[in-house]
Amino acid sequence: MKTKQIIILVALAIFVVGIGLAFSGNSSVYTTFDQAKKLDKQVHIVGTWVNRDQSSYDVNQDLFQFYLQDTLNQVQRVKYYDPKPTNFETAEKVVVIGGYKNDSFVADKIIMKCPSKFEATEIQPEKASTY
């Protein structure tokens, strides 16, 4: 190989490694509340909204607080510094993206999985009409 080709291959390899490191440091993982406490990075937690009557929204702080039960049935209060998302009440599952700050889970983003509009129905065959 020529020197120029070797230099190009080395530069390309450094570029690819750099891109991989940049994306791996910012990646978020799906986990539970227990595991999220141990991690010092942003995580995704899937769960269901519980204790609906204990949810609150403070207009002065722009703070929505609610309780989420994760996949291991641990319940944790979640703080979200934005208004309650539209259709939050009808969501089957909720994904909160965030992390622990001062022993509280603070969500930066909330994604809802709502019930399907296209539920399966049984199709009945048409009866033959007689003329």
Coordinates of C-alpha atoms in Angstrom, one line a residue:
M1 CA 0.0 0.0 0.0
K2 CA 1.0 3.5 -0.6
T3 CA 1.6 5.9 2.3
K4 CA -1.3 8.0 1.3
Q5 CA -3.7 5.0 1.4
I6 CA -2.5 4.0 4.9
I7 CA -3.0 7.6 6.2
I8 CA -6.6 7.6 4.8
L9 CA -7.4 4.2 6.4
V10 CA -6.0 5.3 9.8
A11 CA -8.0 8.5 9.6
L12 CA -11.1 6.7 8.7
A13 CA -10.6 4.2 11.5
I14 CA -10.1 7.0 14.0
F15 CA -13.3 8.7 12.7
V16 CA -15.4 5.5 13.1
V17 CA -14.1 4.9 16.6
G18 CA -14.8 8.5 17.5
I19 CA -18.4 8.3 16.2
G20 CA -19.0 5.1 18.1
L21 CA -17.7 6.6 21.4
A22 CA -19.8 9.7 21.0
F23 CA -23.0 7.7 20.6
S24 CA -22.3 5.1 23.2
G25 CA -21.8 7.8 25.9
N26 CA -25.2 9.3 25.3
S27 CA -27.2 6.1 24.9
S28 CA -30.0 5.5 27.4
V29 CA -31.0 2.1 28.6
Y30 CA -34.4 0.5 29.6
T31 CA -34.3 -0.4 33.3
T32 CA -36.2 -0.4 36.6
F33 CA -36.3 2.1 39.4
D34 CA -33.9 0.0 41.5
Q35 CA -31.3 -0.1 38.7
A36 CA -31.8 3.5 37.8
K37 CA -30.8 4.6 41.3
K38 CA -27.4 2.9 40.8
L39 CA -26.8 4.4 37.4
D40 CA -25.6 8.0 36.9
K41 CA -27.1 8.5 33.5
Q42 CA -30.4 9.0 31.7
V43 CA -32.6 5.9 31.6
H44 CA -36.0 4.7 30.2
I45 CA -38.4 3.2 32.7
V46 CA -41.6 1.4 31.4
G47 CA -44.5 1.2 33.8
T48 CA -48.2 1.9 34.5
W49 CA -49.7 4.9 36.2
V50 CA -50.9 4.1 39.8
N51 CA -52.3 6.1 42.7
R52 CA -54.1 8.3 40.3
D53 CA -55.8 10.3 43.1
Q54 CA -52.3 11.3 44.5
S55 CA -51.1 12.9 41.2
S56 CA -50.8 16.6 41.2
Y57 CA -49.9 19.6 39.1
D58 CA -48.3 22.7 40.6
V59 CA -48.9 25.6 38.2
N60 CA -46.4 27.9 40.0
Q61 CA -43.5 25.4 39.6
D62 CA -44.9 23.9 36.4
L63 CA -44.5 20.5 38.1
F64 CA -46.6 17.4 37.4
Q65 CA -46.1 14.6 39.9
F66 CA -47.4 11.1 39.6
Y67 CA -46.7 7.5 40.8
L68 CA -45.4 4.9 38.3
Q69 CA -45.2 1.2 38.9
D70 CA -42.3 -0.4 37.0
T71 CA -42.0 -3.8 35.5
L72 CA -40.9 -5.3 38.8
N73 CA -43.9 -3.7 40.6
Q74 CA -41.9 -1.1 42.4
V75 CA -43.9 2.2 42.8
Q76 CA -42.0 5.5 42.7
R77 CA -43.1 9.1 42.5
V78 CA -42.0 10.8 39.3
K79 CA -41.5 14.5 38.9
Y80 CA -42.0 16.1 35.5
Y81 CA -41.3 19.8 35.1
D82 CA -43.9 20.4 32.4
P83 CA -47.6 20.2 32.1
K84 CA -49.3 16.8 32.2
P85 CA -49.1 15.3 28.7
T86 CA -52.3 15.1 26.6
N87 CA -54.1 11.7 26.8
F88 CA -52.0 10.8 29.9
E89 CA -55.1 9.3 31.6
T90 CA -55.8 6.9 28.8
A91 CA -52.3 5.5 28.4
E92 CA -51.9 1.8 28.9
K93 CA -48.2 2.1 29.6
V94 CA -46.0 5.0 30.3
V95 CA -42.3 5.4 29.5
V96 CA -40.4 8.0 31.5
I97 CA -37.0 9.2 30.3
G98 CA -34.8 10.8 33.0
G99 CA -32.8 10.0 36.1
Y100 CA -32.5 10.4 39.8
K101 CA -31.8 13.8 41.2
N102 CA -31.6 14.2 45.0
D103 CA -33.4 10.9 45.7
S104 CA -36.3 11.7 43.3
F105 CA -36.9 10.4 39.8
V106 CA -37.1 13.4 37.5
A107 CA -38.5 12.8 34.0
D108 CA -37.2 14.9 31.2
K109 CA -39.7 13.3 28.7
I110 CA -42.8 11.1 28.9
I111 CA -44.0 8.8 26.2
M112 CA -47.4 7.2 26.4
K113 CA -48.6 3.9 24.8
C114 CA -52.3 4.4 24.3
P115 CA -54.9 1.8 23.6
S116 CA -55.2 0.7 20.0
K117 CA -58.0 2.3 18.0
F118 CA -58.1 -0.9 15.9
E119 CA -59.0 -3.6 18.4
A120 CA -59.5 -7.0 17.0
T121 CA -63.1 -7.9 16.3
E122 CA -64.6 -11.2 15.1
I123 CA -65.7 -11.1 11.5
Q124 CA -69.0 -12.8 10.8
P125 CA -69.6 -14.2 7.3
E126 CA -72.5 -12.7 5.5
K127 CA -75.6 -14.8 5.1
A128 CA -76.7 -15.5 1.6
S129 CA -79.7 -13.5 0.7
T130 CA -82.7 -15.2 -0.9
Y131 CA -84.5 -13.4 -3.7

